[in-house]
Every structure is written in C-alpha cells, then in structure tokens.
Amino acid sequence: MSNENKRISTAVIRRLPRYYGFLTRLMEKDIWRISSRELAERMGVTASQVRQDLNQFGSFGQQGYGYNVAFLQKEMQYILGLDNKHTMVLLGTSGLGAALLETPGLIAKGFSFVAAFDPDPDLVGKTVSGFVVQDLLGIEEYLSKNNVDVAVITLPNKEAIEISKVLAGTRIGGIWNFACVDLQMPNRIPVENIRLQDSLATLSYKINEETTLNGTGIWNVW
Amino acid sequence: MSNENKRISTAVIRRLPRYYGFLTRLMEKDIWRISSRELAERMGVTASQVRQDLNQFGSFGQQGYGYNVAFLQKEMQYILGLDNKHTMVLLGTSGLGAALLETPGLIAKGFSFVAAFDPDPDLVGKTVSGFVVQDLLGIEEYLSKNNVDVAVITLPNKEAIEISKVLAGTRIGGIWNFACVDLQMPNRIPVENIRLQDSLATLSYKINEETTLNGTGIWNVW
C-alpha cells in the first residue's frame, strides 16, 4: 500500500477496538495466525469487510496465509494510540466513579487515574481508593498545571453539563462521559459516551419486542 | 397511519432511548412542544430523519405545530417497554457490580435488582448494598423458581462466557453484559453490551488522531 493520507470512517474506528480485543484474546489462547474468514465469523462481519477495514491501515495479511495475530495486534495497538500512557482525572467520586477508581482492571492497560474531584463538600478531603477527593471547583487550575489526557465524568447530568463548559476552555485531551447527556465540546476535544440508561432502554425494547413478537419477527405497531 | 406490522431497524431502535431521554429532560424544563427541526438539532440528526423515525411508530406530529412532548415521551416509554417493571439479577458483585447495585439512580426507572450472585466463595454470604451474595452455582435453580427479566453480567470474561452458557438454558428475558466478550445466546435472549474497554480505546484513537492530525483532518497512515 502506498504512503497515503486518509480520513478513517467512524464505523471502522468503532470496529478497531473489537479487532484489538479479539486479537489480544487469541494471543492469550496461543493462537498466532487467523484467516480473514475466521476473524470475520468471530466479529460478526463479512470477510471482505475485515480485509477492507484492515487494508485502510496497510497490508497486514498474505493471500492464503491469513493474518499474523501478534503483528496485527501490535499494529492495532499503535493505531489506537494504546502504546501511549494516558492519564485520567475522575470527576464524580460516588457510586460508579468510585468503582472505576478502584478497579483498574476495568480500564484498558496504560490508562491510569492521577486525581479525583467531586462537587460535594462532604466528599472533598475524604480518601477514595487511595485518592484524596479534591474540590471540583479546582479542576480548571489543576488542568492548567498538569497534563491530563482524559476527564472521566461520572456526575449527574446537570453537573456534567456545567463542568463540560469549564473543560472546553482547558487543554484536556478528551472526555469519557458516563452522564446521560450530550456534551457540547470544541472539535479538538473528542467525547466518548457510555450511555447506561440508553443501553438498558434498548434492552427493554428488545425484551418487550421478543415478548410481543412471540418469535414472528414482526413488531405489531397497533 | 394504517394498522401495520413491521420490523424496526436497529439504527432506529438505538435512537429511541435518546429521543426518550431528551423528551424527559424537556419535560423537566417545562417545555411541552418541540418541532422536528429542534428535536433534530439537539439529537444531531436531520429533521427528515426525526420525522421518518417517529412515523414508524405512528403520526405523532402535526404539520406546523410540532410534537406534543408529553404525549411523545409517553409513547416512547410504551414502545421501549419502560412502562413495565423489570427485575434484574446481578452476576458479579465486586467493583462495578457493587456500584450498579448501590446506585439505583444509574439505572432507568422501573428496573430493580432482586438478587446478587458471585462465583467467589469469599464473597458468598456477605452483604452488598442490602443483598446477601448468593453462590453463582445456584443461578440456574434461582431462575427456574423466579421470573427475572434481566441478568446483569459484571464478571471477568472467562466467567461471563461460562455463565452465558448456563443462562442460555433458562427463561431469562435478556442480558446486560459488561464483560468485554461477545456472548453467544439464543435469538430469544437479547444481549446489550456495555464495552468499557472498547469505548476507552476509541477515545484513545480519537485523542491520538487529534494529536496526529494537528487539525488537518487527515490521518497520516505511514
């Protein structure tokens, strides 16, 4: 493949972490070579989709020999920026926030929290998973003095929107947002959303549909 | 709109919870009427997309008058099956699982945990957020005696795969899966995945891209 500049589509970007995770698990199982057909089956896409996806980043496979799992995994890691260390601050230290803070295994390798903030005066100064909770009011100053890659937002919706306006003026690299709202950020600050409520509502729809359909595959509107 | 049976596309289903959440927040702000144009702007889709999506479920809007927010929200709630109460069991009570158990606010209205299970003998019998942790080995028997709508899986990948095989033989309504693996379930048991690691890897890609691009909009392959 020639040296080229290109913009990768969002759909492909969304599949990259799944390729990466899948390849990592293959290596753990001591599997070192895989065909695009097998990769496709496991991923639930077509083999030509796999080849097309991977070709966007270079020619990884050899016709008839499949992909070198370790090589492809390493390249995916590089493309995803997972070779780099990422620092994170947690904004919102109760419930889910605390769980994220205390279970680094949840989070991808190379990502680590460096500080935790909360707007609740009762929590400020307390220690959560080894972090002394700082006052959320101090986040702007903290970010002006420390290079932080990711702000993890586990605040209620209203507080999440307020703090996103503050973050928009800082040098934060990106936002991992667990609040159930769309945050308006400048283009240079990417946002990834984990929408727990939306996901559960989707599951509710599917369960409801399954009951309504009774296996007919048809949704009865009314 | 005439009485019709139809299959709703996954893309539309994915947008329904966002409409629902957005409409709910409008009501909280005392906004009772909205045009498809406004709805579209807030949702980041086109107005014709909004009309097309909502028309699949009936004619909610009046030309020139926009949508009745309360009516549309109530209909969305019905369509999503959120009118129904849903019972849930938690499989995996450490870290994230415990956080889900103790913060019902995270979860949509109408969803409530009825029991918690863990494979770790050290945790079985302990109380987490008011639930006595039961041995995961007893899940099959529990589900044969109790109607449960959702199994929430917050177990490590290997344990998640193992328990999914057990769940496949039960009357569970659906799976909310937080493990970073694809679970193979019969079609009658829908699965919704929360992929924390994949989401963080996507964010890493975007941050990396932002750095590499330096705002040129072009990803330099090599």
GROMACS .gro file of C-alpha atoms in nm:
model
  444
    1MET     CA    1   0.000   0.000   0.000
    2SER     CA    2   0.135   0.339  -0.092
    3ASN     CA    3   0.201   0.617   0.153
    4GLU     CA    4  -0.129   0.798   0.181
    5ASN     CA    5  -0.318   1.040   0.396
    6LYS     CA    6  -0.673   0.947   0.467
    7ARG     CA    7  -0.963   1.001   0.698
    8ILE     CA    8  -1.089   0.682   0.862
    9SER     CA    9  -1.468   0.641   0.891
   10THR     CA   10  -1.635   0.628   1.232
   11ALA     CA   11  -1.776   0.281   1.159
   12VAL     CA   12  -1.425   0.144   1.102
   13ILE     CA   13  -1.289   0.323   1.410
   14ARG     CA   14  -1.566   0.158   1.617
   15ARG     CA   15  -1.458  -0.186   1.496
   16LEU     CA   16  -1.086  -0.133   1.568
   17PRO     CA   17  -1.109  -0.186   1.946
   18ARG     CA   18  -1.306  -0.504   1.883
   19TYR     CA   19  -1.036  -0.634   1.645
   20TYR     CA   20  -0.778  -0.536   1.904
   21GLY     CA   21  -0.958  -0.704   2.194
   22PHE     CA   22  -1.026  -1.014   1.990
   23LEU     CA   23  -0.664  -1.044   1.871
   24THR     CA   24  -0.542  -0.997   2.229
   25ARG     CA   25  -0.763  -1.284   2.344
   26LEU     CA   26  -0.636  -1.503   2.057
   27MET     CA   27  -0.278  -1.443   2.174
   28GLU     CA   28  -0.378  -1.538   2.528
   29LYS     CA   29  -0.505  -1.866   2.380
   30ASP     CA   30  -0.175  -1.918   2.195
   31ILE     CA   31  -0.331  -1.867   1.850
   32TRP     CA   32  -0.085  -1.687   1.623
   33ARG     CA   33  -0.243  -1.697   1.278
   34ILE     CA   34  -0.600  -1.630   1.165
   35SER     CA   35  -0.775  -1.602   0.830
   36SER     CA   36  -0.994  -1.304   0.741
   37ARG     CA   37  -1.282  -1.553   0.721
   38GLU     CA   38  -1.232  -1.671   1.080
   39LEU     CA   39  -1.178  -1.317   1.205
   40ALA     CA   40  -1.498  -1.215   1.025
   41GLU     CA   41  -1.702  -1.500   1.175
   42ARG     CA   42  -1.594  -1.416   1.528
   43MET     CA   43  -1.662  -1.045   1.472
   44GLY     CA   44  -1.999  -1.095   1.303
   45VAL     CA   45  -1.898  -0.913   0.983
   46THR     CA   46  -1.807  -1.038   0.633
   47ALA     CA   47  -1.454  -1.147   0.536
   48SER     CA   48  -1.441  -0.878   0.270
   49GLN     CA   49  -1.535  -0.622   0.539
   50VAL     CA   50  -1.242  -0.739   0.750
   51ARG     CA   51  -1.000  -0.713   0.458
   52GLN     CA   52  -1.137  -0.372   0.365
   53ASP     CA   53  -1.111  -0.246   0.726
   54LEU     CA   54  -0.756  -0.365   0.775
   55ASN     CA   55  -0.638  -0.251   0.433
   56GLN     CA   56  -0.714   0.105   0.536
   57PHE     CA   57  -0.416   0.088   0.766
   58GLY     CA   58  -0.179  -0.110   0.542
   59SER     CA   59  -0.148  -0.464   0.407
   60PHE     CA   60  -0.141  -0.691   0.707
   61GLY     CA   61  -0.247  -1.022   0.552
   62GLN     CA   62  -0.092  -1.254   0.296
   63GLN     CA   63  -0.322  -1.422   0.046
   64GLY     CA   64  -0.380  -1.779   0.164
   65TYR     CA   65  -0.174  -1.739   0.481
   66GLY     CA   66  -0.408  -1.524   0.686
   67TYR     CA   67  -0.302  -1.266   0.937
   68ASN     CA   68  -0.010  -1.278   1.178
   69VAL     CA   69  -0.203  -1.226   1.503
   70ALA     CA   70   0.082  -1.075   1.708
   71PHE     CA   71   0.184  -0.835   1.433
   72LEU     CA   72  -0.173  -0.725   1.364
   73GLN     CA   73  -0.245  -0.683   1.737
   74LYS     CA   74   0.065  -0.468   1.781
   75GLU     CA   75  -0.028  -0.252   1.483
   76MET     CA   76  -0.385  -0.211   1.613
   77GLN     CA   77  -0.241  -0.110   1.949
   78TYR     CA   78  -0.030   0.154   1.777
   79ILE     CA   79  -0.316   0.280   1.558
   80LEU     CA   80  -0.545   0.308   1.863
   81GLY     CA   81  -0.279   0.503   2.049
   82LEU     CA   82  -0.273   0.236   2.319
   83ASP     CA   83   0.108   0.232   2.313
   84ASN     CA   84   0.095   0.569   2.485
   85LYS     CA   85   0.034   0.611   2.855
   86HIS     CA   86  -0.285   0.806   2.930
   87THR     CA   87  -0.352   1.000   3.247
   88MET     CA   88  -0.708   1.046   3.367
   89VAL     CA   89  -0.893   1.257   3.621
   90LEU     CA   90  -1.219   1.136   3.772
   91LEU     CA   91  -1.497   1.392   3.807
   92GLY     CA   92  -1.759   1.245   4.042
   93THR     CA   93  -1.638   1.000   4.306
   94SER     CA   94  -1.956   0.831   4.427
   95GLY     CA   95  -2.101   0.500   4.306
   96LEU     CA   96  -1.982   0.430   3.955
   97GLY     CA   97  -1.694   0.679   3.981
   98ALA     CA   98  -1.558   0.506   4.289
   99ALA     CA   99  -1.590   0.168   4.117
  100LEU     CA  100  -1.388   0.291   3.819
  101LEU     CA  101  -1.126   0.434   4.052
  102GLU     CA  102  -1.082   0.113   4.249
  103THR     CA  103  -1.091  -0.141   3.970
  104PRO     CA  104  -0.810  -0.054   3.729
  105GLY     CA  105  -0.876  -0.389   3.563
  106LEU     CA  106  -1.192  -0.238   3.414
  107ILE     CA  107  -0.988   0.011   3.227
  108ALA     CA  108  -0.757  -0.058   2.936
  109LYS     CA  109  -0.384  -0.102   3.001
  110GLY     CA  110  -0.190   0.222   3.000
  111PHE     CA  111  -0.476   0.429   3.142
  112SER     CA  112  -0.438   0.546   3.500
  113PHE     CA  113  -0.609   0.794   3.725
  114VAL     CA  114  -0.398   1.077   3.864
  115ALA     CA  115  -0.663   1.268   4.061
  116ALA     CA  116  -1.028   1.260   4.169
  117PHE     CA  117  -1.270   1.552   4.206
  118ASP     CA  118  -1.621   1.595   4.344
  119PRO     CA  119  -1.859   1.890   4.386
  120ASP     CA  120  -1.996   1.753   4.716
  121PRO     CA  121  -1.831   1.934   5.014
  122ASP     CA  122  -1.897   1.624   5.228
  123LEU     CA  123  -1.677   1.415   4.999
  124VAL     CA  124  -1.395   1.666   4.944
  125GLY     CA  125  -1.095   1.570   5.157
  126LYS     CA  126  -1.210   1.211   5.201
  127THR     CA  127  -0.998   0.929   5.060
  128VAL     CA  128  -1.149   0.708   4.789
  129SER     CA  129  -0.934   0.417   4.666
  130GLY     CA  130  -0.618   0.596   4.770
  131PHE     CA  131  -0.714   0.931   4.617
  132VAL     CA  132  -0.787   1.234   4.831
  133VAL     CA  133  -1.101   1.379   4.674
  134GLN     CA  134  -1.042   1.736   4.557
  135ASP     CA  135  -1.297   2.013   4.519
  136LEU     CA  136  -1.437   2.016   4.165
  137LEU     CA  137  -1.402   2.396   4.170
  138GLY     CA  138  -1.026   2.343   4.149
  139ILE     CA  139  -1.033   2.139   3.825
  140GLU     CA  140  -0.950   2.429   3.594
  141GLU     CA  141  -0.641   2.523   3.793
  142TYR     CA  142  -0.537   2.157   3.820
  143LEU     CA  143  -0.557   2.113   3.443
  144SER     CA  144  -0.360   2.432   3.382
  145LYS     CA  145  -0.073   2.285   3.586
  146ASN     CA  146  -0.097   1.916   3.489
  147ASN     CA  147  -0.112   1.748   3.151
  148VAL     CA  148  -0.417   1.522   3.163
  149ASP     CA  149  -0.535   1.312   2.868
  150VAL     CA  150  -0.885   1.211   2.976
  151ALA     CA  151  -1.153   1.354   3.206
  152VAL     CA  152  -1.389   1.077   3.319
  153ILE     CA  153  -1.729   1.231   3.401
  154THR     CA  154  -1.948   1.031   3.640
  155LEU     CA  155  -2.153   1.328   3.762
  156PRO     CA  156  -2.530   1.383   3.746
  157ASN     CA  157  -2.648   1.537   3.415
  158LYS     CA  158  -2.672   1.896   3.533
  159GLU     CA  159  -2.327   1.896   3.692
  160ALA     CA  160  -2.185   1.717   3.389
  161ILE     CA  161  -2.307   1.992   3.155
  162GLU     CA  162  -2.171   2.264   3.385
  163ILE     CA  163  -1.827   2.108   3.414
  164SER     CA  164  -1.810   2.038   3.039
  165LYS     CA  165  -1.823   2.415   2.983
  166VAL     CA  166  -1.522   2.455   3.211
  167LEU     CA  167  -1.337   2.167   3.043
  168ALA     CA  168  -1.396   2.324   2.700
  169GLY     CA  169  -1.151   2.600   2.797
  170THR     CA  170  -0.875   2.366   2.916
  171ARG     CA  171  -0.607   2.154   2.748
  172ILE     CA  172  -0.780   1.825   2.835
  173GLY     CA  173  -0.726   1.563   2.563
  174GLY     CA  174  -1.072   1.404   2.565
  175ILE     CA  175  -1.384   1.322   2.768
  176TRP     CA  176  -1.514   0.983   2.875
  177ASN     CA  177  -1.871   1.070   2.963
  178PHE     CA  178  -2.098   0.849   3.176
  179ALA     CA  179  -2.367   1.116   3.221
  180CYS     CA  180  -2.679   1.065   3.012
  181VAL     CA  181  -2.646   1.395   2.824
  182ASP     CA  182  -2.477   1.513   2.506
  183LEU     CA  183  -2.189   1.741   2.597
  184GLN     CA  184  -2.110   2.023   2.356
  185MET     CA  185  -1.732   2.034   2.325
  186PRO     CA  186  -1.495   2.203   2.079
  187ASN     CA  187  -1.390   1.967   1.795
  188ARG     CA  188  -1.039   1.936   1.933
  189ILE     CA  189  -1.175   1.764   2.247
  190PRO     CA  190  -1.327   1.427   2.149
  191VAL     CA  191  -1.605   1.280   2.364
  192GLU     CA  192  -1.688   0.913   2.412
  193ASN     CA  193  -2.019   0.837   2.581
  194ILE     CA  194  -2.117   0.538   2.792
  195ARG     CA  195  -2.494   0.554   2.793
  196LEU     CA  196  -2.609   0.314   3.063
  197GLN     CA  197  -2.972   0.423   3.064
  198ASP     CA  198  -2.997   0.421   2.685
  199SER     CA  199  -2.845   0.075   2.672
  200LEU     CA  200  -3.088  -0.057   2.931
  201ALA     CA  201  -3.380   0.106   2.748
  202THR     CA  202  -3.265  -0.064   2.426
  203LEU     CA  203  -3.254  -0.396   2.609
  204SER     CA  204  -3.601  -0.327   2.746
  205TYR     CA  205  -3.722  -0.264   2.390
  206LYS     CA  206  -3.570  -0.590   2.268
  207ILE     CA  207  -3.716  -0.792   2.556
  208ASN     CA  208  -4.053  -0.627   2.501
  209GLU     CA  209  -4.028  -0.692   2.126
  210GLU     CA  210  -3.936  -1.055   2.189
  211THR     CA  211  -4.249  -1.094   2.404
  212THR     CA  212  -4.470  -0.908   2.156
  213LEU     CA  213  -4.331  -1.086   1.854
  214ASN     CA  214  -4.359  -1.431   2.002
  215GLY     CA  215  -4.091  -1.522   1.756
  216THR     CA  216  -4.277  -1.399   1.446
  217GLY     CA  217  -4.012  -1.136   1.368
  218ILE     CA  218  -4.286  -0.876   1.327
  219TRP     CA  219  -4.348  -0.584   1.562
  220ASN     CA  220  -4.715  -0.513   1.599
  221VAL     CA  221  -4.744  -0.133   1.585
  222TRP     CA  222  -5.107  -0.109   1.692
  223MET     CA  223  -5.112   0.570   0.975
  224SER     CA  224  -5.274   0.240   0.898
  225ASN     CA  225  -5.254  -0.063   1.119
  226GLU     CA  226  -4.937  -0.236   1.013
  227ASN     CA  227  -4.688  -0.496   1.120
  228LYS     CA  228  -4.327  -0.404   1.069
  229ARG     CA  229  -3.975  -0.475   1.177
  230ILE     CA  230  -3.795  -0.170   1.317
  231SER     CA  231  -3.429  -0.127   1.214
  232THR     CA  232  -3.153  -0.147   1.475
  233ALA     CA  233  -3.040   0.208   1.393
  234VAL     CA  234  -3.386   0.345   1.477
  235ILE     CA  235  -3.407   0.135   1.794
  236ARG     CA  236  -3.072   0.281   1.904
  237ARG     CA  237  -3.209   0.633   1.865
  238LEU     CA  238  -3.534   0.567   2.057
  239PRO     CA  239  -3.377   0.582   2.406
  240ARG     CA  240  -3.209   0.908   2.307
  241TYR     CA  241  -3.543   1.058   2.198
  242TYR     CA  242  -3.695   0.931   2.519
  243GLY     CA  243  -3.420   1.072   2.741
  244PHE     CA  244  -3.423   1.401   2.558
  245LEU     CA  245  -3.802   1.436   2.579
  246THR     CA  246  -3.791   1.353   2.950
  247ARG     CA  247  -3.538   1.632   3.007
  248LEU     CA  248  -3.754   1.875   2.808
  249MET     CA  249  -4.047   1.798   3.039
  250GLU     CA  250  -3.825   1.859   3.340
  251LYS     CA  251  -3.752   2.201   3.190
  252ASP     CA  252  -4.125   2.266   3.139
  253ILE     CA  253  -4.103   2.252   2.759
  254TRP     CA  254  -4.419   2.092   2.617
  255ARG     CA  255  -4.392   2.140   2.241
  256ILE     CA  256  -4.100   2.090   2.005
  257SER     CA  257  -4.056   2.098   1.626
  258SER     CA  258  -3.887   1.814   1.439
  259ARG     CA  259  -3.620   2.069   1.341
  260GLU     CA  260  -3.536   2.150   1.706
  261LEU     CA  261  -3.552   1.784   1.806
  262ALA     CA  262  -3.318   1.704   1.515
  263GLU     CA  263  -3.069   1.977   1.610
  264ARG     CA  264  -3.048   1.856   1.968
  265MET     CA  265  -3.012   1.495   1.856
  266GLY     CA  266  -2.754   1.565   1.584
  267VAL     CA  267  -2.964   1.415   1.304
  268THR     CA  268  -3.171   1.573   1.022
  269ALA     CA  269  -3.533   1.686   1.068
  270SER     CA  270  -3.644   1.443   0.799
  271GLN     CA  271  -3.467   1.165   0.989
  272VAL     CA  272  -3.665   1.255   1.303
  273ARG     CA  273  -3.995   1.254   1.112
  274GLN     CA  274  -3.906   0.926   0.946
  275ASP     CA  275  -3.805   0.764   1.277
  276LEU     CA  276  -4.119   0.873   1.462
  277ASN     CA  277  -4.351   0.792   1.172
  278GLN     CA  278  -4.251   0.429   1.208
  279PHE     CA  279  -4.450   0.420   1.529
  280GLY     CA  280  -4.747   0.633   1.424
  281SER     CA  281  -4.815   1.001   1.342
  282PHE     CA  282  -4.710   1.194   1.649
  283GLY     CA  283  -4.658   1.540   1.496
  284GLN     CA  284  -4.890   1.792   1.337
  285GLN     CA  285  -4.758   1.988   1.038
  286GLY     CA  286  -4.659   2.333   1.161
  287TYR     CA  287  -4.741   2.259   1.525
  288GLY     CA  288  -4.452   2.030   1.613
  289TYR     CA  289  -4.467   1.746   1.861
  290ASN     CA  290  -4.654   1.728   2.190
  291VAL     CA  291  -4.361   1.648   2.419
  292ALA     CA  292  -4.557   1.471   2.695
  293PHE     CA  293  -4.755   1.258   2.452
  294LEU     CA  294  -4.446   1.162   2.251
  295GLN     CA  295  -4.249   1.085   2.566
  296LYS     CA  296  -4.527   0.861   2.697
  297GLU     CA  297  -4.550   0.678   2.365
  298MET     CA  298  -4.171   0.629   2.356
  299GLN     CA  299  -4.188   0.493   2.709
  300TYR     CA  300  -4.452   0.245   2.598
  301ILE     CA  301  -4.265   0.146   2.281
  302LEU     CA  302  -3.943   0.092   2.479
  303GLY     CA  303  -4.129  -0.127   2.727
  304LEU     CA  304  -4.035   0.112   3.007
  305ASP     CA  305  -4.392   0.109   3.137
  306ASN     CA  306  -4.327  -0.243   3.258
  307LYS     CA  307  -4.141  -0.321   3.577
  308HIS     CA  308  -3.821  -0.517   3.514
  309THR     CA  309  -3.648  -0.741   3.765
  310MET     CA  310  -3.274  -0.793   3.745
  311VAL     CA  311  -3.015  -1.025   3.895
  312LEU     CA  312  -2.655  -0.915   3.931
  313LEU     CA  313  -2.388  -1.170   3.839
  314GLY     CA  314  -2.056  -1.042   3.979
  315THR     CA  315  -2.069  -0.827   4.292
  316SER     CA  316  -1.727  -0.665   4.309
  317GLY     CA  317  -1.629  -0.321   4.178
  318LEU     CA  318  -1.863  -0.217   3.900
  319GLY     CA  319  -2.128  -0.471   4.002
  320ALA     CA  320  -2.142  -0.334   4.354
  321ALA     CA  321  -2.166   0.020   4.217
  322LEU     CA  322  -2.464  -0.076   3.999
  323LEU     CA  323  -2.627  -0.246   4.295
  324GLU     CA  324  -2.594   0.053   4.526
  325THR     CA  325  -2.680   0.334   4.287
  326PRO     CA  326  -3.029   0.265   4.156
  327GLY     CA  327  -3.019   0.618   4.012
  328LEU     CA  328  -2.782   0.489   3.748
  329ILE     CA  329  -3.043   0.255   3.623
  330ALA     CA  330  -3.360   0.350   3.440
  331LYS     CA  331  -3.685   0.383   3.635
  332GLY     CA  332  -3.872   0.056   3.672
  333PHE     CA  333  -3.559  -0.159   3.682
  334SER     CA  334  -3.470  -0.314   4.016
  335PHE     CA  335  -3.235  -0.580   4.140
  336VAL     CA  336  -3.389  -0.880   4.314
  337ALA     CA  337  -3.076  -1.086   4.384
  338ALA     CA  338  -2.696  -1.082   4.356
  339PHE     CA  339  -2.461  -1.372   4.276
  340ASP     CA  340  -2.086  -1.422   4.274
  341PRO     CA  341  -1.854  -1.715   4.198
  342ASP     CA  342  -1.606  -1.612   4.471
  343PRO     CA  343  -1.659  -1.825   4.787
  344ASP     CA  344  -1.513  -1.536   4.992
  345LEU     CA  345  -1.796  -1.309   4.881
  346VAL     CA  346  -2.084  -1.557   4.904
  347GLY     CA  347  -2.288  -1.489   5.217
  348LYS     CA  348  -2.155  -1.134   5.254
  349THR     CA  349  -2.399  -0.843   5.226
  350VAL     CA  350  -2.350  -0.592   4.944
  351SER     CA  351  -2.589  -0.295   4.933
  352GLY     CA  352  -2.850  -0.490   5.127
  353PHE     CA  353  -2.823  -0.805   4.917
  354VAL     CA  354  -2.683  -1.127   5.060
  355VAL     CA  355  -2.449  -1.251   4.788
  356GLN     CA  356  -2.554  -1.595   4.665
  357ASP     CA  357  -2.334  -1.863   4.509
  358LEU     CA  358  -2.331  -1.827   4.130
  359LEU     CA  359  -2.367  -2.206   4.108
  360GLY     CA  360  -2.727  -2.159   4.227
  361ILE     CA  361  -2.831  -1.923   3.947
  362GLU     CA  362  -2.996  -2.188   3.731
  363GLU     CA  363  -3.215  -2.307   4.017
  364TYR     CA  364  -3.296  -1.948   4.116
  365LEU     CA  365  -3.411  -1.865   3.762
  366SER     CA  366  -3.623  -2.179   3.744
  367LYS     CA  367  -3.815  -2.057   4.051
  368ASN     CA  368  -3.823  -1.682   3.988
  369ASN     CA  369  -3.923  -1.479   3.685
  370VAL     CA  370  -3.631  -1.249   3.611
  371ASP     CA  371  -3.618  -1.010   3.316
  372VAL     CA  372  -3.252  -0.913   3.304
  373ALA     CA  373  -2.923  -1.075   3.406
  374VAL     CA  374  -2.656  -0.808   3.455
  375ILE     CA  375  -2.312  -0.962   3.395
  376THR     CA  376  -2.018  -0.786   3.559
  377LEU     CA  377  -1.791  -1.089   3.571
  378PRO     CA  378  -1.446  -1.137   3.416
  379ASN     CA  379  -1.454  -1.254   3.052
  380LYS     CA  380  -1.396  -1.623   3.116
  381GLU     CA  381  -1.663  -1.646   3.388
  382ALA     CA  382  -1.900  -1.437   3.172
  383ILE     CA  383  -1.874  -1.687   2.885
  384GLU     CA  384  -1.926  -1.982   3.120
  385ILE     CA  385  -2.234  -1.835   3.286
  386SER     CA  386  -2.381  -1.729   2.949
  387LYS     CA  387  -2.396  -2.098   2.855
  388VAL     CA  388  -2.598  -2.165   3.170
  389LEU     CA  389  -2.825  -1.865   3.109
  390ALA     CA  390  -2.896  -1.985   2.752
  391GLY     CA  391  -3.095  -2.272   2.902
  392THR     CA  392  -3.305  -2.057   3.136
  393ARG     CA  393  -3.611  -1.833   3.095
  394ILE     CA  394  -3.413  -1.513   3.148
  395GLY     CA  395  -3.553  -1.224   2.939
  396GLY     CA  396  -3.226  -1.061   2.834
  397ILE     CA  397  -2.861  -0.996   2.920
  398TRP     CA  398  -2.695  -0.667   3.008
  399ASN     CA  399  -2.331  -0.757   2.955
  400PHE     CA  400  -2.039  -0.555   3.092
  401ALA     CA  401  -1.776  -0.820   3.013
  402CYS     CA  402  -1.558  -0.742   2.713
  403VAL     CA  403  -1.661  -1.053   2.517
  404ASP     CA  404  -1.935  -1.140   2.270
  405LEU     CA  405  -2.177  -1.383   2.433
  406GLN     CA  406  -2.343  -1.640   2.208
  407MET     CA  407  -2.707  -1.653   2.312
  408PRO     CA  408  -3.021  -1.800   2.151
  409ASN     CA  409  -3.214  -1.538   1.950
  410ARG     CA  410  -3.493  -1.527   2.206
  411ILE     CA  411  -3.249  -1.385   2.466
  412PRO     CA  412  -3.136  -1.038   2.355
  413VAL     CA  413  -2.797  -0.909   2.471
  414GLU     CA  414  -2.695  -0.546   2.522
  415ASN     CA  415  -2.324  -0.484   2.569
  416ILE     CA  416  -2.152  -0.206   2.760
  417ARG     CA  417  -1.800  -0.216   2.624
  418LEU     CA  418  -1.593  -0.001   2.859
  419GLN     CA  419  -1.254  -0.101   2.720
  420ASP     CA  420  -1.365  -0.060   2.359
  421SER     CA  421  -1.506   0.282   2.436
  422LEU     CA  422  -1.185   0.391   2.603
  423ALA     CA  423  -0.979   0.255   2.312
  424THR     CA  424  -1.198   0.453   2.071
  425LEU     CA  425  -1.139   0.766   2.279
  426SER     CA  426  -0.766   0.690   2.275
  427TYR     CA  427  -0.780   0.667   1.895
  428LYS     CA  428  -0.961   0.999   1.868
  429ILE     CA  429  -0.717   1.175   2.106
  430ASN     CA  430  -0.424   1.023   1.918
  431GLU     CA  431  -0.579   1.124   1.585
  432GLU     CA  432  -0.636   1.478   1.712
  433THR     CA  433  -0.267   1.499   1.806
  434THR     CA  434  -0.151   1.343   1.478
  435LEU     CA  435  -0.383   1.548   1.264
  436ASN     CA  436  -0.299   1.876   1.426
  437GLY     CA  437  -0.634   1.987   1.299
  438THR     CA  438  -0.567   1.895   0.934
  439GLY     CA  439  -0.849   1.639   0.929
  440ILE     CA  440  -0.610   1.390   0.770
  441TRP     CA  441  -0.476   1.077   0.938
  442ASN     CA  442  -0.120   1.007   0.833
  443VAL     CA  443  -0.106   0.631   0.772
  444TRP     CA  444   0.275   0.598   0.740
   0.00000   0.00000   0.00000
